């Protein structure tokens, strides 16, 4: 995926993407995070995607600078899962 994305963006944009499977949250979960630097400004995004039985939820955090850590996203997902 990262190679395909890099081929599609302009040379002025630096892109880094990571996809990590998560255990202990729902039946299946993954955290995706990435950063892009555009004209010297870094933009970060993290997202978590959780499936438990027939229930699915996801949320993302987009911000200037470094994206939230996988651990932070997992902690929020645990809280959300407890409310379902």
PDB file of C-alpha atoms in Angstrom:
ATOM      1  CA  UNK A   1       0.000   0.000   0.000  1.00  0.00           C
ATOM      2  CA  UNK A   2       2.758   2.453   0.945  1.00  0.00           C
ATOM      3  CA  UNK A   3       4.496   2.024  -2.440  1.00  0.00           C
ATOM      4  CA  UNK A   4       1.256   2.614  -4.349  1.00  0.00           C
ATOM      5  CA  UNK A   5       0.498   5.740  -2.336  1.00  0.00           C
ATOM      6  CA  UNK A   6       3.977   7.141  -2.860  1.00  0.00           C
ATOM      7  CA  UNK A   7       3.640   6.666  -6.612  1.00  0.00           C
ATOM      8  CA  UNK A   8       0.381   8.626  -6.620  1.00  0.00           C
ATOM      9  CA  UNK A   9       1.511  11.707  -4.676  1.00  0.00           C
ATOM     10  CA  UNK A  10       3.736  14.516  -5.850  1.00  0.00           C
ATOM     11  CA  UNK A  11       7.457  14.486  -5.125  1.00  0.00           C
ATOM     12  CA  UNK A  12       6.967  17.426  -2.706  1.00  0.00           C
ATOM     13  CA  UNK A  13       5.071  15.207  -0.265  1.00  0.00           C
ATOM     14  CA  UNK A  14       6.853  12.777   2.071  1.00  0.00           C
ATOM     15  CA  UNK A  15       4.489   9.965   3.139  1.00  0.00           C
ATOM     16  CA  UNK A  16       4.881   7.233   5.778  1.00  0.00           C
ATOM     17  CA  UNK A  17       2.099   4.750   6.656  1.00  0.00           C
ATOM     18  CA  UNK A  18       2.009   1.890   9.199  1.00  0.00           C
ATOM     19  CA  UNK A  19      -0.690  -0.772   9.699  1.00  0.00           C
ATOM     20  CA  UNK A  20      -0.600  -2.863  12.886  1.00  0.00           C
ATOM     21  CA  UNK A  21      -2.903  -5.693  13.957  1.00  0.00           C
ATOM     22  CA  UNK A  22      -4.067  -5.335  17.576  1.00  0.00           C
ATOM     23  CA  UNK A  23      -4.901  -8.171  19.973  1.00  0.00           C
ATOM     24  CA  UNK A  24      -7.067  -7.975  23.076  1.00  0.00           C
ATOM     25  CA  UNK A  25      -9.644  -5.558  21.624  1.00  0.00           C
ATOM     26  CA  UNK A  26     -12.771  -7.125  20.152  1.00  0.00           C
ATOM     27  CA  UNK A  27     -12.534 -10.082  17.809  1.00  0.00           C
ATOM     28  CA  UNK A  28     -10.287  -8.254  15.372  1.00  0.00           C
ATOM     29  CA  UNK A  29      -8.706  -4.806  15.417  1.00  0.00           C
ATOM     30  CA  UNK A  30      -6.071  -2.786  13.618  1.00  0.00           C
ATOM     31  CA  UNK A  31      -4.377   0.568  14.101  1.00  0.00           C
ATOM     32  CA  UNK A  32      -3.317   2.580  11.077  1.00  0.00           C
ATOM     33  CA  UNK A  33      -1.124   5.644  11.416  1.00  0.00           C
ATOM     34  CA  UNK A  34       0.728   7.863   9.049  1.00  0.00           C
ATOM     35  CA  UNK A  35       2.389  11.184   8.515  1.00  0.00           C
ATOM     36  CA  UNK A  36       2.778  13.403   5.518  1.00  0.00           C
ATOM     37  CA  UNK A  37       5.105  16.369   5.224  1.00  0.00           C
ATOM     38  CA  UNK A  38       3.903  18.989   2.786  1.00  0.00           C
ATOM     39  CA  UNK A  39       6.074  22.044   2.259  1.00  0.00           C
ATOM     40  CA  UNK A  40       7.777  21.494   5.612  1.00  0.00           C
ATOM     41  CA  UNK A  41       4.554  21.031   7.620  1.00  0.00           C
ATOM     42  CA  UNK A  42       3.934  17.583   9.122  1.00  0.00           C
ATOM     43  CA  UNK A  43       0.394  16.258   9.369  1.00  0.00           C
ATOM     44  CA  UNK A  44      -0.250  13.062  11.324  1.00  0.00           C
ATOM     45  CA  UNK A  45      -3.231  10.709  11.418  1.00  0.00           C
ATOM     46  CA  UNK A  46      -4.034   7.647  13.514  1.00  0.00           C
ATOM     47  CA  UNK A  47      -7.087   5.446  13.237  1.00  0.00           C
ATOM     48  CA  UNK A  48      -8.328   2.313  14.917  1.00  0.00           C
ATOM     49  CA  UNK A  49     -10.821  -0.158  13.467  1.00  0.00           C
ATOM     50  CA  UNK A  50     -12.526  -2.704  15.744  1.00  0.00           C
ATOM     51  CA  UNK A  51     -14.859  -5.629  15.038  1.00  0.00           C
ATOM     52  CA  UNK A  52     -16.595  -7.495  17.881  1.00  0.00           C
ATOM     53  CA  UNK A  53     -19.287  -9.914  16.812  1.00  0.00           C
ATOM     54  CA  UNK A  54     -21.683  -8.015  14.554  1.00  0.00           C
ATOM     55  CA  UNK A  55     -20.528  -4.639  15.897  1.00  0.00           C
ATOM     56  CA  UNK A  56     -17.940  -2.505  14.136  1.00  0.00           C
ATOM     57  CA  UNK A  57     -16.588   0.915  15.029  1.00  0.00           C
ATOM     58  CA  UNK A  58     -13.723   3.100  13.977  1.00  0.00           C
ATOM     59  CA  UNK A  59     -12.354   6.520  14.786  1.00  0.00           C
ATOM     60  CA  UNK A  60      -9.445   8.634  13.629  1.00  0.00           C
ATOM     61  CA  UNK A  61      -7.427  11.571  14.904  1.00  0.00           C
ATOM     62  CA  UNK A  62      -5.911  14.024  12.410  1.00  0.00           C
ATOM     63  CA  UNK A  63      -3.539  16.682  13.721  1.00  0.00           C
ATOM     64  CA  UNK A  64      -0.537  18.807  12.932  1.00  0.00           C
ATOM     65  CA  UNK A  65       2.663  17.071  14.006  1.00  0.00           C
ATOM     66  CA  UNK A  66       3.028  13.526  15.291  1.00  0.00           C
ATOM     67  CA  UNK A  67      -0.110  11.350  15.288  1.00  0.00           C
ATOM     68  CA  UNK A  68      -1.404   9.802  18.532  1.00  0.00           C
ATOM     69  CA  UNK A  69       0.354   6.573  19.498  1.00  0.00           C
ATOM     70  CA  UNK A  70      -1.140   3.134  18.900  1.00  0.00           C
ATOM     71  CA  UNK A  71      -1.358   2.691  22.688  1.00  0.00           C
ATOM     72  CA  UNK A  72      -3.428   5.887  23.012  1.00  0.00           C
ATOM     73  CA  UNK A  73      -5.795   4.763  20.257  1.00  0.00           C
ATOM     74  CA  UNK A  74      -6.119   1.302  21.841  1.00  0.00           C
ATOM     75  CA  UNK A  75      -6.976   2.820  25.242  1.00  0.00           C
ATOM     76  CA  UNK A  76      -9.754   4.916  23.672  1.00  0.00           C
ATOM     77  CA  UNK A  77     -11.044   1.877  21.781  1.00  0.00           C
ATOM     78  CA  UNK A  78     -11.228  -0.129  25.028  1.00  0.00           C
ATOM     79  CA  UNK A  79     -13.369   2.639  26.545  1.00  0.00           C
ATOM     80  CA  UNK A  80     -15.611   2.779  23.466  1.00  0.00           C
ATOM     81  CA  UNK A  81     -15.981  -0.996  23.421  1.00  0.00           C
ATOM     82  CA  UNK A  82     -17.024  -0.962  27.065  1.00  0.00           C
ATOM     83  CA  UNK A  83     -19.858   1.437  26.184  1.00  0.00           C
ATOM     84  CA  UNK A  84     -21.322  -0.715  23.389  1.00  0.00           C
TER      85      UNK A  84
END
